Structure formats: structure tokens, C-alpha cells
C-alpha positions as MATLAB code, in Angstrom:
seq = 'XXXXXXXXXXXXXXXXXXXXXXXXXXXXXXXXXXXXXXXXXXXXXXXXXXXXXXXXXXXXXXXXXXXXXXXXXXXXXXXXXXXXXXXXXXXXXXXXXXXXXXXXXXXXXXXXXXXXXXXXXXXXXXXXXXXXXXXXXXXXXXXXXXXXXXXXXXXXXXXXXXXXXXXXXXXXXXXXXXXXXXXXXXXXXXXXXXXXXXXXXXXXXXXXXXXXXXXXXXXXXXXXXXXXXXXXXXXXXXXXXXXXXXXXXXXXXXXXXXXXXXXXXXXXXXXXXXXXXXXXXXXXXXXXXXXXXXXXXXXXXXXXXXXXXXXXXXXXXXXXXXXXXXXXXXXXXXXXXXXXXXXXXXXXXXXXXXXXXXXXXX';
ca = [
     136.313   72.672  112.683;
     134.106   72.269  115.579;
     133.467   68.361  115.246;
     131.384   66.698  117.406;
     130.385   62.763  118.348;
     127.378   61.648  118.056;
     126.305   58.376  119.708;
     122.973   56.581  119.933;
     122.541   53.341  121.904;
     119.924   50.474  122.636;
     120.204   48.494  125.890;
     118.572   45.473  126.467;
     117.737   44.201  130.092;
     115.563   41.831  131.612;
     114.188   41.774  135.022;
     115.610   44.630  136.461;
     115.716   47.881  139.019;
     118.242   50.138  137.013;
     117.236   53.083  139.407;
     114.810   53.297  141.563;
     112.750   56.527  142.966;
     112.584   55.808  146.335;
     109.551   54.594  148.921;
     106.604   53.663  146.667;
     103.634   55.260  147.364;
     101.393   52.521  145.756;
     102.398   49.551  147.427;
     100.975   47.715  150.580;
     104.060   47.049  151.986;
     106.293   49.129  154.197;
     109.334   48.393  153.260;
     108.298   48.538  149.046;
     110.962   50.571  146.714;
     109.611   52.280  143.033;
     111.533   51.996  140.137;
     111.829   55.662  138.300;
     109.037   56.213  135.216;
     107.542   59.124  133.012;
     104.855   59.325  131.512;
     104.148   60.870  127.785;
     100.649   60.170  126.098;
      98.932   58.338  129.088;
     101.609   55.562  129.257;
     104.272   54.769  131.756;
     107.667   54.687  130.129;
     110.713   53.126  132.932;
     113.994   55.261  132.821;
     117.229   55.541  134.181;
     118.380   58.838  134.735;
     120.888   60.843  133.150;
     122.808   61.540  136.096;
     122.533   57.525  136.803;
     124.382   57.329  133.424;
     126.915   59.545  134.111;
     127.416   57.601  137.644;
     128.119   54.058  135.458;
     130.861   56.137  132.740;
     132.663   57.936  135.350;
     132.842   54.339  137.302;
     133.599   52.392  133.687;
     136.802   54.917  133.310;
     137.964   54.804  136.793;
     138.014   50.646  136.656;
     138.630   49.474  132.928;
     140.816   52.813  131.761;
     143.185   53.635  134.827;
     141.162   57.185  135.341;
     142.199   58.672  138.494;
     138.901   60.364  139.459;
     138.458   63.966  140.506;
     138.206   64.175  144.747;
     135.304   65.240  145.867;
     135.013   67.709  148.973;
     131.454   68.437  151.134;
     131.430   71.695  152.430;
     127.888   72.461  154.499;
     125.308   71.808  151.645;
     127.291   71.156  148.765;
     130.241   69.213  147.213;
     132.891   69.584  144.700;
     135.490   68.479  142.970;
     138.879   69.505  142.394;
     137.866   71.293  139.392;
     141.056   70.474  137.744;
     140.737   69.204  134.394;
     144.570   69.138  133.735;
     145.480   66.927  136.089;
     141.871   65.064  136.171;
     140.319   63.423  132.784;
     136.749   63.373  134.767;
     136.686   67.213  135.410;
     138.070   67.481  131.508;
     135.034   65.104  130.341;
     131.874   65.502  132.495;
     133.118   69.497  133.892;
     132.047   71.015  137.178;
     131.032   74.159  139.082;
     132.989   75.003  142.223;
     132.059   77.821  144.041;
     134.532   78.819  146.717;
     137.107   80.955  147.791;
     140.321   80.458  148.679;
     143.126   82.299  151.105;
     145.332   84.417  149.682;
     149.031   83.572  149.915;
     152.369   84.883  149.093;
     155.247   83.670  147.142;
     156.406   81.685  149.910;
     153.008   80.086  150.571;
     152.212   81.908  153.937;
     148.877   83.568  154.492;
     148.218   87.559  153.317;
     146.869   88.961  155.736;
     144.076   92.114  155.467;
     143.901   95.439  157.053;
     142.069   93.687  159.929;
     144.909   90.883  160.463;
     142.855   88.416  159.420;
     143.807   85.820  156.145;
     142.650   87.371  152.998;
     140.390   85.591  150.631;
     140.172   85.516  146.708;
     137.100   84.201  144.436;
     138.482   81.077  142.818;
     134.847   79.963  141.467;
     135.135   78.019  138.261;
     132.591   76.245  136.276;
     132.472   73.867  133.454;
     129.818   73.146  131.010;
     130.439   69.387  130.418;
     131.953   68.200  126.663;
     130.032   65.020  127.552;
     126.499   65.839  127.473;
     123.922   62.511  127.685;
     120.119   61.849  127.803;
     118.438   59.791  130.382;
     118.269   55.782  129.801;
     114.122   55.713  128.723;
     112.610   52.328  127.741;
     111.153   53.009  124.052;
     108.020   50.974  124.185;
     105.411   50.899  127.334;
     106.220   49.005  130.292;
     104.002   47.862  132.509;
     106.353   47.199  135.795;
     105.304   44.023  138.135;
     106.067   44.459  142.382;
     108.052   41.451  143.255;
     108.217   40.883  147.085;
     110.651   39.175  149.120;
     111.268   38.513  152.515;
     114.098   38.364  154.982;
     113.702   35.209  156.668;
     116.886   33.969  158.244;
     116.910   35.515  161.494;
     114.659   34.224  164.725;
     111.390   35.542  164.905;
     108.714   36.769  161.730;
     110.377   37.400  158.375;
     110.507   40.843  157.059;
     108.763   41.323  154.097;
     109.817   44.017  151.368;
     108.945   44.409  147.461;
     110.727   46.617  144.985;
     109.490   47.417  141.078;
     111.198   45.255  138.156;
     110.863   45.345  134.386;
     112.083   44.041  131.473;
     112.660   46.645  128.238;
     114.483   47.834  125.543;
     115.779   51.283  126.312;
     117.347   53.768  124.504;
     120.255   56.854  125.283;
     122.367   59.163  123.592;
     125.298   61.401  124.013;
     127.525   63.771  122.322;
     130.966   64.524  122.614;
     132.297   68.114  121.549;
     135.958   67.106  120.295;
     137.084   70.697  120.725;
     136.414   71.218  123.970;
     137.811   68.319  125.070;
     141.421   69.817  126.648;
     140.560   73.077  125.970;
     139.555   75.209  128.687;
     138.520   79.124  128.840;
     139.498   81.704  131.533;
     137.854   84.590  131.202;
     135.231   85.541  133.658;
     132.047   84.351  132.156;
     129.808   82.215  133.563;
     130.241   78.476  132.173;
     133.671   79.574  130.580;
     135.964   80.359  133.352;
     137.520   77.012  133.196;
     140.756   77.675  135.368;
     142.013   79.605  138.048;
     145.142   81.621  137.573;
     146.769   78.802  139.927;
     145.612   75.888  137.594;
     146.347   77.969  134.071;
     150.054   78.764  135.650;
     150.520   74.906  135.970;
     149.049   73.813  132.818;
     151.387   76.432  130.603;
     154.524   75.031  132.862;
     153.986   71.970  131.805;
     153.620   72.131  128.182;
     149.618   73.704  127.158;
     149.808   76.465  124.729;
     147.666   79.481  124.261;
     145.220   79.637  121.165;
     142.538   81.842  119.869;
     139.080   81.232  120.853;
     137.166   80.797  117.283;
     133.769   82.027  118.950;
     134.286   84.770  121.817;
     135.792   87.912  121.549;
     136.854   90.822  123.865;
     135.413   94.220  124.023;
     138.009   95.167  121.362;
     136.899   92.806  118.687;
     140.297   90.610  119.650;
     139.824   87.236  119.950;
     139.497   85.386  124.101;
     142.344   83.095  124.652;
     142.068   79.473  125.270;
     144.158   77.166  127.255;
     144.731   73.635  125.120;
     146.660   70.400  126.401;
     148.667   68.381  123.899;
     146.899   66.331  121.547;
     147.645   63.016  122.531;
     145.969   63.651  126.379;
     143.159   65.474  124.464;
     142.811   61.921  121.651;
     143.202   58.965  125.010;
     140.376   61.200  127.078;
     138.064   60.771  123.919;
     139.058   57.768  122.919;
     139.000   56.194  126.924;
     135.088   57.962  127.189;
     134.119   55.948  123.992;
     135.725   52.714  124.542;
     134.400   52.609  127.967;
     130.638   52.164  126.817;
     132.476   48.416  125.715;
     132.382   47.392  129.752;
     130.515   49.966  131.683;
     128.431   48.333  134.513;
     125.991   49.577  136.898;
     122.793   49.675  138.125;
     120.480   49.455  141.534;
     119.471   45.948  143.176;
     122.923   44.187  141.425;
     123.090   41.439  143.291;
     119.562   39.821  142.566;
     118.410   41.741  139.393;
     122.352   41.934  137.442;
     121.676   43.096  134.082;
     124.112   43.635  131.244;
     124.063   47.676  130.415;
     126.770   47.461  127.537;
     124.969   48.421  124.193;
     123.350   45.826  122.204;
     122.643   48.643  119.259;
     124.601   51.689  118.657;
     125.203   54.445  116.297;
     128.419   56.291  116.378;
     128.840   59.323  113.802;
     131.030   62.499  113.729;
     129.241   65.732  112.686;
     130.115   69.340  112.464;
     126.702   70.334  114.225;
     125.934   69.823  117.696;
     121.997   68.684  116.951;
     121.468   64.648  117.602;
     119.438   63.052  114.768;
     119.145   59.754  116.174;
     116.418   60.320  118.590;
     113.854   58.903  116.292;
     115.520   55.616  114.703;
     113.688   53.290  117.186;
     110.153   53.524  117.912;
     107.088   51.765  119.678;
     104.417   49.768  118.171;
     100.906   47.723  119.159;
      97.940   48.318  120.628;
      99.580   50.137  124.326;
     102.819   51.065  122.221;
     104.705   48.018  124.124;
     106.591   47.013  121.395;
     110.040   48.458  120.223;
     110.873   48.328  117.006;
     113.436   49.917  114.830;
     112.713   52.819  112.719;
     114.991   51.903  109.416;
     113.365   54.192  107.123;
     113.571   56.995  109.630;
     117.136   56.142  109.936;
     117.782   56.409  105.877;
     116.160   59.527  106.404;
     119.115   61.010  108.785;
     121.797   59.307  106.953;
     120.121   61.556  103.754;
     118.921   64.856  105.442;
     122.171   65.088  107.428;
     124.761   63.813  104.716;
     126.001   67.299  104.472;
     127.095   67.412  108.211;
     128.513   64.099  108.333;
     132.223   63.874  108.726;
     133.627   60.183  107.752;
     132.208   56.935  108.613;
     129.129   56.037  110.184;
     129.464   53.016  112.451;
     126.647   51.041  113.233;
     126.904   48.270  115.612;
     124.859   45.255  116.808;
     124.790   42.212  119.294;
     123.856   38.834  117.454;
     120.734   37.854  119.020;
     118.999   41.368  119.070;
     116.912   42.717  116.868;
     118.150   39.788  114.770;
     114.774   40.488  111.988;
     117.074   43.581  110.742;
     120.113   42.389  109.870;
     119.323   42.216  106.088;
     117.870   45.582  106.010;
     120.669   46.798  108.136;
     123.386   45.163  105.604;
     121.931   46.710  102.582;
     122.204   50.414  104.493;
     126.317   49.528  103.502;
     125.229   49.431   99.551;
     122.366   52.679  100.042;
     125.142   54.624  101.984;
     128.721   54.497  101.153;
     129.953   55.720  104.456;
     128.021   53.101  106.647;
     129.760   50.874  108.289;
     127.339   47.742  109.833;
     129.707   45.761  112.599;
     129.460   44.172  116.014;
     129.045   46.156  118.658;
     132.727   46.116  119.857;
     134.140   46.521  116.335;
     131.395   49.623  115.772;
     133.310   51.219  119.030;
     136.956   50.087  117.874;
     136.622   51.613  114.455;
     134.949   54.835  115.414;
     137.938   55.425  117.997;
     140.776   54.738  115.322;
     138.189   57.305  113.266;
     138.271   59.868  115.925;
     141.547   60.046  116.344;
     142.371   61.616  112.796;
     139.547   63.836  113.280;
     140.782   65.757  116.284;
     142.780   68.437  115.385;
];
């Protein structure tokens, strides 16, 4: 079964420049930095963006889970990385596009050379579409950002004035995990699906990956592709180290005078057998400029009951004491309403769902 996670969290940060957009074009100073922002019905909403996200995770894995990352090369305009996802848990995870080709050599490793005498060249482009996929970082209720300026003053002379964009907000993400894909990697040539070059495949099978039916692509023939799948236990840690991670994952512009605590002080963690996130809607704004969050319990009832078909175990819902602390008794009596809700701390919610997961791999 094609199982994916689903994950919903709330962040909760005060006086901070998560990620900023570069020179503002509103301020009277010249050195002034804006903080990113949408807008959606006439009012300005502060985000962090999903590539931002991304940036913290792969960090969180590399420092608190032992993940060696994937090197990254710059050739002319753009960069790459390895694009090896057996040997490197990041390419596995959040996948990759390489495009590039490479010389051809012979059994001994030396150079082929072409008609011409010069090194022959094959197309080893492979891409990815990433298991991990994740929404921006947006701030659920209005924010109305203030520009706080400050000034280097140490050296001899004037001081050098400069301002940057802070806020304070409740924000929300989400992300989904597709379980299968995880460790599994295609090679036929189709755009998104050639995982692996003939190089990378030969090492993976030498050291122990097996061959399986693809349950969704066939040839021209009606036979099912073939897939290339890792042993289970790599496949269970590289899920298991991308959820536990959102535990201590740090990050963030302007650290060092605005450090905010990006850890999930709400979160939702559910496995489903469709790849459609219901969670979007479980927190909303309120007041006159919509600059109050609030959290939407009925409209979460209402995905625990419209989606109980596609629900697959235990739905663990976790919260930091000291947030949204008005819930808790509605939250509690979700346990008695729903069978298979779970209500925990945050780091209990995550512990639990990964002991979950791990049975639910297959």
C-alpha cells in the first residue's frame, strides 16, 4: 500500500526575521532589509519559504542525526549534487535533478575515445521528484511588521545606521512523506523517474538492493517497470531521522539578535493511503484585520470524520504547555470523540508516530 505521512505544524516566534527578501524598497534607510510577505484578501501575511524550510531539515539531519550530506558541485550557472541516494539519505529524502554528462570509460577506468580521438561522453542526467514535499512557513493571522533600526557605532567616525523588518506570529507548515518512495528509486528514462545511472544501480544491487515491480508504470508490453529498493531498515532510520528531526531543527535569518525557537509548538502527525493534506484548514484567523490565530477544532473533527476511511493507525496530536493553552479540554475530549487520537506533548506526538511508522513501512 502506498502510505503516506502527513504532518501539520504551528510555530510560534516572537520578534523575528525568519527570511528576509532582500533591500526594502519602502524604507528611508540605505542599508534597510524586508522580511518576505504575501498578500491574500488585501492583507499582508509574513512567510518563510519553502525552500527556507528545506534549508533548516537538511541542516537538523546533518547536525542532530549523523547525515552525511550530498556534495554539491557549481558548474557555470548551476549546481548539483551527487545525485546518489544510496549512498546519501539527503538525495533519498529531498531528490535532485542533475543534468550532465559524463566521459565514457572502459573496464579499466581509462577514457574511450571517439572516431575523432577525443574522450567520449554519455548522458548521465537523473532527476528526482522529492518523497519530502513541504509548504512554505505562512503566519495564519495578519501581521503588521514594525522596521527596527540599528546602528553600527563602535568604530571612529559617524555610526552606520541600518533597519531590517521583524514580527511576531503564529505560523503554520506542512509536509508529506511518501513511505514508498523512500529507498526506492526508478530507472527508466522518464522524466522525474530516472532515479539512477547504470553506474549507481550496478552499486546499489552489489551491495544488497533487490529488484521489484513498479505497482504504477508499465512498459510498452503491458509488463510491469522495475524498481530499485534498499533494505528496509536504511529505508525505516531515513523516515524515522526526517521526522524526529522536526524535535531540534534550528534556523532562521538575523540569529544572533532576533533567535527564535522554530521547533513545533502544535503538530499533527497522521498516516494515510492518499497523498491529499487535510490539515490545511485546522487553524484559522479571526478579528476585525484577521490578526488573530485561532484553532479551527470543529474543522479538525471534520477531517478526523471525512477522512476516517483513509486513515491508517493513530493520529498523534501534539502540543507545547503554554500555547494555545484555552484548548486543551477540547483537545482532550478529541481522545473520547475519536478512538485513534492520540493528544501528547510535542516530543511524545513525534516519538510515538516514529515507533508507528516503523510497522507501517513495508
Amino acid at each position: 500500500m502506498n502510505l503516506k505521512t502527513q504532518g501539520f505544524v504551528l510555530l510560534d516566534v516572537d520578534v523575528v526575521a525568519l527570511n528576509n527578501a532582500g533591500k526594502s524598497t519602502t524604507s528611508n534607510f540605505d542599508n534597510a532589509v524586508a522580511t518576505k510577505k504575501i498578500y491574500k484578501n488585501g492583507r499582508a501575511y509574513t512567510y518563510v519559504s519553502g525552500q527556507a524550510w528545506r534549508y533548516w531539515w537538511r541542516e537538523a539531519l546533518k547536525a542532530n542525526h549523523g547525515w552525511a550530506l550530498s556534495p554539491i558541485t557549481r558548474d557555470s550557472k548551476i549546481a548539483f549534487t551527487e545525485a546518489n541516494p544510496i549512498v546519501y539519505a539527503d538525495d533519498d529524502v529531498f531528490g535532485y535533478m542533475k543534468a550532465a554528462k559524463d566521459v565514457k570509460r572502459d573496464d579499466d577506468g581509462n577514457p574511450i575515445l571517439d572516431k575523432k580521438g577525443k574522450e567520449a561522453k554519455e548522458d548521465v542526467t537523473v532527476t528526482r521528484v522529492s518523497p519530502l514535499k513541504n509548504s512554505a512557513i505562512i503566519s495564519v493571522a495578519s501581521v503588521g511588521t514594525v522596521e527596527n533600526w540599528s546602528s553600527m557605532a563602535r568604530q571612529e567616525g559617524d555610526s552606520v545606521p541600518y533597519s531590517k523588518e521583524e514580527y511576531s506570529a503564529i505560523m503554520k507548515g506542512m509536509f508529506s512523506i511518501d513511505l514508498f518512495q523512500i529507498g526506492t528509486f526508478a530507472t527508466y528514462n522518464k522524466t522525474g523517474y530516472k532515479n539512477l545511472t547504470e553506474k549507481f544501480k550496478a552499486g546499489a544491487m552489489e551491495n544488497g538492493a533487490t529488484e521489484i515491480e513498479d505497482p504504477f508504470v508499465k512498459t510498452k508490453n503491458g509488463e510491469p517497470q522495475k524498481l530499485i529498493q534498499i533494505s528496509k531498515d536504511i529505508r525505516t532510520n531515513r523516515v524515522v531521522d526526517t521526522i524526529a528531526a522536526l524535535k531540534t531543527i534550528s534556523g532562521g535569518a538575523m540569529q544572533t539578535n532576533n533567535m527564535a525557537d522554530v521547533t513545533p509548538k502544535f503538530i499533527v502527525l497522521a498516516t494515510m493511503n492518499s497523498g491529499n493534506h487535510p490539515f490545511s484548514h485546522i487553524v484559522k484567523n479571526d478579528g476585525v484585520k484577521s490578526e488573530k490565530a485561532v484553532l479551527n477544532i470543529e474543522g479538525l473533527k471534520e477531517v478526523l470524520s471525512d477522512y476516517k476511511e483513509q486513515f491508517k493507525g493513530i493520529i498523534f496530536i501534539g502540543k507545547r504547555n503554554g500555547f494555545m493553552d484555552e484548548y486543551n479540554e477540547e483537545l482532550k475530549t478529541l481522545e473520547i470523540e475519536f478512538p485513534n487520537v492520540k493528544i501528547l506533548s510535542i516530543n511524545q506526538a513525534i516519538d510515538q508516530y516514529c515507533e508507528q511508522v516503523k510497522n507501517q513501512i513495508s
